Short mmCIF file of C-alpha atoms in Angstrom, two decimals:
data_model
loop_
_atom_site.label_atom_id
_atom_site.label_comp_id
_atom_site.label_asym_id
_atom_site.label_seq_id
_atom_site.Cartn_x
_atom_site.Cartn_y
_atom_site.Cartn_z
CA MET A 1 86.17 245.10 114.63
CA ASP A 2 84.88 242.82 117.25
CA PRO A 3 87.11 239.68 117.17
CA ARG A 4 84.17 237.48 118.00
CA ALA A 5 82.54 238.47 114.71
CA ALA A 6 85.43 236.83 112.77
CA ARG A 7 84.56 233.41 114.14
CA PRO A 8 80.86 232.82 113.97
CA VAL A 9 81.15 229.84 116.26
CA GLY A 10 77.73 230.18 117.73
CA GLY A 11 76.09 229.96 114.32
CA VAL A 12 77.99 226.85 113.28
CA ARG A 13 77.38 225.21 116.62
CA ALA A 14 73.71 226.00 116.41
CA ALA A 15 73.55 224.61 112.88
CA ILE A 16 75.35 221.43 113.90
CA GLY A 17 73.14 221.07 116.95
CA ALA A 18 70.03 221.45 114.84
CA ALA A 19 71.33 218.90 112.34
CA VAL A 20 72.14 216.43 115.12
CA ARG A 21 68.73 216.86 116.70
CA SER A 22 67.05 216.48 113.34
CA ASN A 23 69.05 213.39 112.50
CA TYR A 24 68.43 211.91 115.92
CA LYS A 25 64.73 212.39 115.52
CA ARG A 26 64.71 210.87 112.06
CA ASN A 27 66.94 207.99 113.09
CA PHE A 28 65.04 207.29 116.26
CA GLU A 29 61.74 207.18 114.44
CA GLY A 30 63.25 205.15 111.64
CA GLY A 31 64.66 202.59 114.03
CA ILE A 32 68.27 202.96 112.87
CA VAL A 33 70.98 201.95 115.32
CA LYS A 34 73.37 204.47 116.93
CA SER A 35 76.32 203.58 114.72
CA GLU A 36 74.23 204.55 111.72
CA MET A 37 73.27 207.85 113.37
CA LYS A 38 76.89 209.01 113.48
CA LYS A 39 77.23 208.60 109.74
CA ASN A 40 74.18 210.77 109.13
CA VAL A 41 75.10 213.66 111.41
CA ASN A 42 76.55 215.79 108.69
CA GLU A 43 74.08 214.84 106.00
CA PRO A 44 71.52 217.59 105.54
CA GLU A 45 69.11 215.21 103.86
CA MET A 46 68.63 211.47 104.23
CA THR A 47 70.03 209.83 101.12
CA GLU A 48 68.06 207.37 99.05
CA LEU A 49 70.36 204.63 100.33
CA GLY A 50 69.61 205.57 103.91
CA GLN A 51 65.91 205.45 103.27
CA GLU A 52 66.27 202.02 101.70
CA ARG A 53 68.18 200.86 104.77
CA ARG A 54 65.51 202.18 107.08
CA GLU A 55 62.87 200.44 105.03
CA LEU A 56 64.84 197.19 105.15
CA VAL A 57 65.26 197.39 108.93
CA ARG A 58 61.56 198.13 109.32
CA LYS A 59 60.62 195.14 107.15
CA MET A 60 63.00 192.85 109.03
CA GLY A 61 61.51 193.95 112.34
CA LYS A 62 58.03 193.33 111.02
CA PHE A 63 59.05 189.89 109.77
CA ALA A 64 60.55 189.03 113.18
CA VAL A 65 57.33 190.01 114.97
CA TYR A 66 55.21 187.88 112.64
CA ALA A 67 57.61 184.94 112.73
CA ALA A 68 57.90 184.85 116.54
CA PRO A 69 54.79 182.76 117.32
CA PHE A 70 55.61 180.23 114.62
CA THR A 71 59.16 179.96 115.90
CA LEU A 72 57.65 179.20 119.30
CA ILE A 73 55.47 176.47 117.78
CA ALA A 74 58.48 174.94 116.05
CA MET A 75 60.44 174.97 119.30
CA THR A 76 57.57 173.32 121.16
CA ASN A 77 57.30 170.64 118.50
CA LYS A 78 61.00 169.96 118.80
CA ALA A 79 60.70 169.73 122.55
CA SER A 80 57.79 167.31 122.33
CA ALA A 81 59.66 165.23 119.77
CA ALA A 82 62.38 164.54 122.30
CA THR A 83 59.97 163.07 124.84
CA GLY A 84 60.21 159.36 124.00
CA ALA A 85 57.74 156.76 125.22
CA THR A 86 56.05 157.60 128.49
CA GLY A 87 53.64 155.93 130.85
CA SER A 88 51.89 156.98 134.01
CA GLY A 89 49.52 155.62 136.61
CA PRO A 90 47.96 156.46 139.96
CA ARG A 91 49.50 156.38 143.39
CA LYS A 92 48.63 153.41 145.57
CA HIS A 93 45.41 154.19 147.38
CA ARG A 94 42.77 152.70 149.65
CA MET B 1 59.01 137.62 133.09
CA ALA B 2 60.98 137.81 136.33
CA ALA B 3 60.50 140.89 138.48
CA TYR B 4 63.60 142.74 137.37
CA SER B 5 63.68 146.45 137.92
CA GLY B 6 65.24 149.26 135.94
CA SER B 7 66.47 146.85 133.29
CA ILE B 8 66.37 146.31 129.52
CA HIS B 9 65.64 142.85 128.17
CA VAL B 10 65.90 141.68 124.56
CA ASN B 11 63.98 138.52 123.71
CA GLY B 12 63.76 137.74 127.42
CA ILE B 13 67.46 138.14 128.22
CA CYS B 14 68.58 141.00 130.43
CA ARG B 15 71.05 143.14 128.48
CA ALA B 16 71.37 146.37 130.48
CA GLY B 17 70.40 148.05 133.71
CA ASN B 18 69.93 146.29 137.02
CA CYS B 19 69.85 142.68 135.87
CA GLY B 20 70.28 141.41 139.41
CA GLY B 21 66.74 142.34 140.47
CA GLY B 22 65.64 144.64 143.28
CA ASP B 23 65.97 148.41 142.83
CA ALA B 24 62.22 149.02 143.02
CA VAL B 25 61.24 152.69 143.08
CA ALA B 26 59.65 153.55 146.41
CA TYR B 27 57.49 156.56 147.14
CA GLY B 28 59.47 159.78 146.71
CA ALA B 29 62.21 158.07 144.72
CA SER B 30 63.25 158.13 141.09
CA ILE B 31 65.66 156.27 138.86
CA SER B 32 67.30 156.97 135.50
CA SER B 33 70.04 155.43 133.41
CA PRO B 34 71.42 155.40 129.86
CA PHE B 35 72.00 152.15 127.95
CA ASN B 36 73.90 151.22 124.81
CA PHE B 37 74.59 147.73 123.50
CA ASN B 38 74.53 145.68 120.31
CA TYR B 39 72.20 142.79 119.67
CA THR B 40 72.59 140.16 116.96
CA VAL B 41 69.65 138.40 115.35
CA ASN B 42 70.03 136.13 112.30
CA SER B 43 73.66 137.34 112.06
CA ASP B 44 72.44 140.94 111.66
CA VAL B 45 73.78 143.37 114.26
CA TYR B 46 71.58 146.11 115.71
CA ASN B 47 72.58 148.85 118.11
CA ILE B 48 70.11 149.45 120.92
CA SER B 49 70.66 152.71 122.75
CA GLY B 50 68.81 155.34 124.74
CA SER B 51 67.84 155.97 128.33
CA TYR B 52 65.02 155.24 130.74
CA ALA B 53 63.66 156.92 133.83
CA ALA B 54 61.01 156.19 136.41
CA ALA B 55 59.56 157.96 139.44
CA TYR B 56 56.92 157.48 142.11
CA ASP B 57 55.55 160.58 143.81
CA THR B 58 52.34 162.45 144.58
CA ASN B 59 51.38 162.25 140.91
CA GLY B 60 51.67 158.48 140.97
CA THR B 61 53.95 156.21 138.96
CA SER B 62 55.73 157.30 135.82
CA ILE B 63 58.12 155.76 133.34
CA SER B 64 59.82 157.17 130.25
CA VAL B 65 61.97 155.50 127.62
CA ASP B 66 64.11 156.98 124.86
CA LEU B 67 65.03 154.10 122.59
CA SER B 68 66.69 153.73 119.20
CA ALA B 69 67.32 150.52 117.28
CA THR B 70 69.73 150.89 114.36
CA TYR B 71 70.88 148.28 111.87
CA LEU B 72 74.70 148.29 111.86
CA GLY B 73 75.37 145.84 109.03
CA LEU B 74 77.26 146.80 105.90
CA HIS B 75 74.82 145.13 103.52
CA PRO B 76 71.03 144.90 103.30
CA THR B 77 69.55 142.18 105.48
CA ALA B 78 68.58 138.89 103.83
CA THR B 79 65.91 137.79 106.32
CA ASN B 80 63.23 139.26 108.53
CA ASP B 81 64.68 140.16 111.94
CA THR B 82 62.26 140.22 114.85
CA PHE B 83 63.05 140.97 118.46
CA ALA B 84 61.23 142.25 121.54
CA ILE B 85 62.63 144.81 123.93
CA ASP B 86 61.16 144.98 127.43
CA VAL B 87 61.95 147.89 129.73
CA LEU B 88 61.08 146.69 133.21
CA GLN B 89 60.48 148.81 136.26
CA GLN B 90 59.13 147.90 139.66
CA TYR B 91 57.40 150.25 142.12
CA PHE B 92 57.12 149.63 145.83
CA ASP B 93 54.59 150.90 148.36
CA ASP B 94 53.71 148.96 151.51
CA SER B 95 50.86 151.23 152.52
CA PRO B 96 47.40 149.61 152.47
CA GLY B 97 45.30 149.75 149.32
CA THR B 98 45.66 148.94 145.62
CA TRP B 99 47.31 150.34 142.52
CA ASP B 100 44.03 150.24 140.59
CA GLY B 101 43.15 153.20 138.42
CA THR B 102 43.66 154.85 135.06
CA TYR B 103 46.95 154.21 133.31
CA THR B 104 48.20 156.06 130.23
CA GLU B 105 50.83 155.25 127.62
CA THR B 106 52.21 157.58 124.96
CA ILE B 107 54.64 156.96 122.12
CA PRO B 108 56.15 159.00 119.34
CA ILE B 109 57.76 156.59 116.85
CA THR B 110 59.80 157.29 113.74
CA MET B 111 60.86 154.53 111.37
CA SER B 112 63.32 155.46 108.65
CA SER B 113 62.38 154.89 105.01
CA ASN B 114 65.31 152.56 104.28
CA VAL B 115 63.89 149.63 106.24
CA GLY B 116 62.92 146.47 104.36
CA ALA B 117 59.39 145.79 103.15
CA GLY B 118 57.03 144.69 105.91
CA SER B 119 58.98 146.37 108.71
CA THR B 120 56.86 147.21 111.73
CA VAL B 121 57.06 148.15 115.37
CA THR B 122 54.47 147.79 118.12
CA ALA B 123 54.47 149.08 121.68
CA GLN B 124 52.45 148.47 124.81
CA LEU B 125 52.80 149.17 128.50
CA LEU B 126 51.85 146.41 130.89
CA TYR B 127 51.29 146.59 134.63
CA ASP B 128 51.42 143.25 136.43
CA GLY B 129 50.79 141.68 133.03
CA GLN B 130 47.76 143.83 132.16
CA SER B 131 48.14 145.85 128.96
CA VAL B 132 47.13 149.51 128.75
CA GLY B 133 46.67 148.81 125.03
CA LEU B 134 48.61 147.71 121.98
CA MET B 135 49.86 150.62 119.85
CA GLY B 136 50.73 149.84 116.25
CA PRO B 137 51.93 148.10 114.21
CA PHE B 138 53.57 151.16 112.70
CA GLY B 139 55.53 151.22 109.44
CA PRO B 140 57.98 153.74 107.98
CA GLY B 141 57.35 157.40 108.83
CA SER B 142 56.50 159.30 111.98
CA HIS B 143 53.67 158.27 114.24
CA PHE B 144 52.17 159.34 117.53
CA ALA B 145 49.90 157.23 119.69
CA GLN B 146 48.34 157.49 123.13
CA GLN B 147 46.04 155.17 125.03
CA SER B 148 44.51 154.98 128.48
CA ALA B 149 42.89 152.12 130.35
CA ASN B 150 41.37 151.46 133.74
CA LEU B 151 43.23 148.57 135.31
CA SER B 152 42.06 146.67 138.37
CA GLY B 153 43.25 143.81 140.52
CA LEU B 154 46.64 145.48 141.02
CA THR B 155 47.20 144.47 144.61
CA GLY B 156 50.30 143.91 146.71
CA ASP B 157 53.22 146.10 147.69
CA TYR B 158 54.92 145.82 144.31
CA LEU B 159 53.70 147.02 140.91
CA ASN B 160 55.58 145.66 137.90
CA ALA B 161 55.69 147.85 134.79
CA ASP B 162 56.84 146.43 131.45
CA TYR B 163 57.18 148.79 128.47
CA GLN B 164 57.34 146.35 125.58
CA PHE B 165 58.48 147.12 122.02
CA VAL B 166 58.40 144.48 119.29
CA TYR B 167 60.50 145.23 116.21
CA THR B 168 60.40 143.55 112.84
CA PHE B 169 63.02 144.68 110.37
CA GLY B 170 62.00 143.26 107.01
CA ALA B 171 64.46 141.59 104.64
CA GLY B 172 66.20 144.26 102.59
CA THR B 173 66.73 146.62 105.52
CA GLU B 174 69.60 148.89 104.54
CA PRO B 175 72.61 149.88 106.66
CA GLY B 176 71.76 152.70 109.03
CA ALA B 177 68.02 151.99 109.03
CA GLU B 178 66.57 153.07 112.33
CA VAL B 179 63.49 152.97 114.49
CA SER B 180 63.46 155.55 117.26
CA LEU B 181 61.03 156.82 119.85
CA VAL B 182 61.19 160.31 118.42
CA SER B 183 58.62 161.81 116.15
CA SER B 184 58.36 164.85 113.95
CA VAL B 185 54.60 164.61 114.46
CA PRO B 186 53.78 167.16 117.18
CA GLU B 187 51.61 166.30 120.11
CA PRO B 188 48.24 167.79 119.17
CA GLY B 189 47.49 168.80 122.73
CA GLN B 190 50.45 171.16 122.70
CA THR B 191 50.44 172.38 119.13
CA LEU B 192 46.79 173.27 118.59
CA PRO B 193 46.56 176.01 121.23
CA LEU B 194 49.86 177.48 120.09
CA ALA B 195 48.81 177.43 116.45
CA LEU B 196 45.52 179.16 117.34
CA ALA B 197 47.42 181.73 119.38
CA GLY B 198 49.76 182.33 116.46
CA ILE B 199 46.88 182.82 114.03
CA ALA B 200 45.11 185.16 116.48
CA PHE B 201 48.29 187.18 116.94
CA VAL B 202 48.88 187.57 113.20
CA GLY B 203 45.21 188.49 112.70
CA TYR B 204 45.41 191.10 115.45
CA ARG B 205 48.52 192.66 113.91
CA TRP B 206 46.89 192.67 110.47
CA ILE B 207 43.74 194.38 111.74
CA ARG B 208 45.81 196.99 113.57
CA ALA B 209 47.91 197.66 110.47
CA ARG B 210 44.77 197.94 108.35
CA ARG B 211 43.16 200.40 110.79
CA GLY B 212 46.35 202.44 110.77
CA ARG B 213 46.34 202.63 106.98
CA LEU B 214 42.66 203.64 106.89
CA ALA B 215 43.20 206.33 109.51
CA ALA B 216 46.18 207.79 107.61
#
């Protein structure tokens, strides 16, 4: 018997590789960070919890994008509030 | 008032800054300094603190004042306390010509709600005794004011600026009551474009999301 047949390494490696690629694709598209990807490597299917997490991250990202301009306005208001009384006039001229 | 420069006066008495006179800001120069002192009126003690700055450059003359007046007493005041704070600054330029032109003054003022009834504050910027315009009187809350005026007859090598604030703390002013040149009211000139940009951005995102949903 061929000794290589007793250890179907290639098949397992291929399966793991496919799972990693699949997970990477899902995670990348879902916007999950790398540390989360490691946890999902051996999961054949995304769990319900994982999907909820992805949804939460997506919603948080969306919220951040919408909140950005208003944060900018608030910062500008704060900056203008610190101005104090000001006065200005022309330079001496002929 | 005497031609002091870079100094803070309360009811006509120099209390901080360069009380010895001189120190006019010449072309290309600038000046800035913090101040912090207590002032007593009718036995009520107020802390006056902040900073001022002035400059004279290609844009012309400028002055800015951050100023807070806080009642330090332990009990509510029994009388009306009124005092005037003058921030004086002199500019110097011996080149021929005049200082005539358009002058602008801007103030954000916030008065706390624990001041006594009838409390007010007014502000005006004067150049060689000519007022750009009286702003106020303002009561409790946040306020923003801006005025401009064309002043003429400003001749000579020196131009004397006087940023004048007149405070009245009504009887019943509580400890910690404060009037400061800081406002939560945004300057409309800065906020309006940003608000419009924000609305446009959100609208753009909404339309894109809606198109995406329809296409799906």
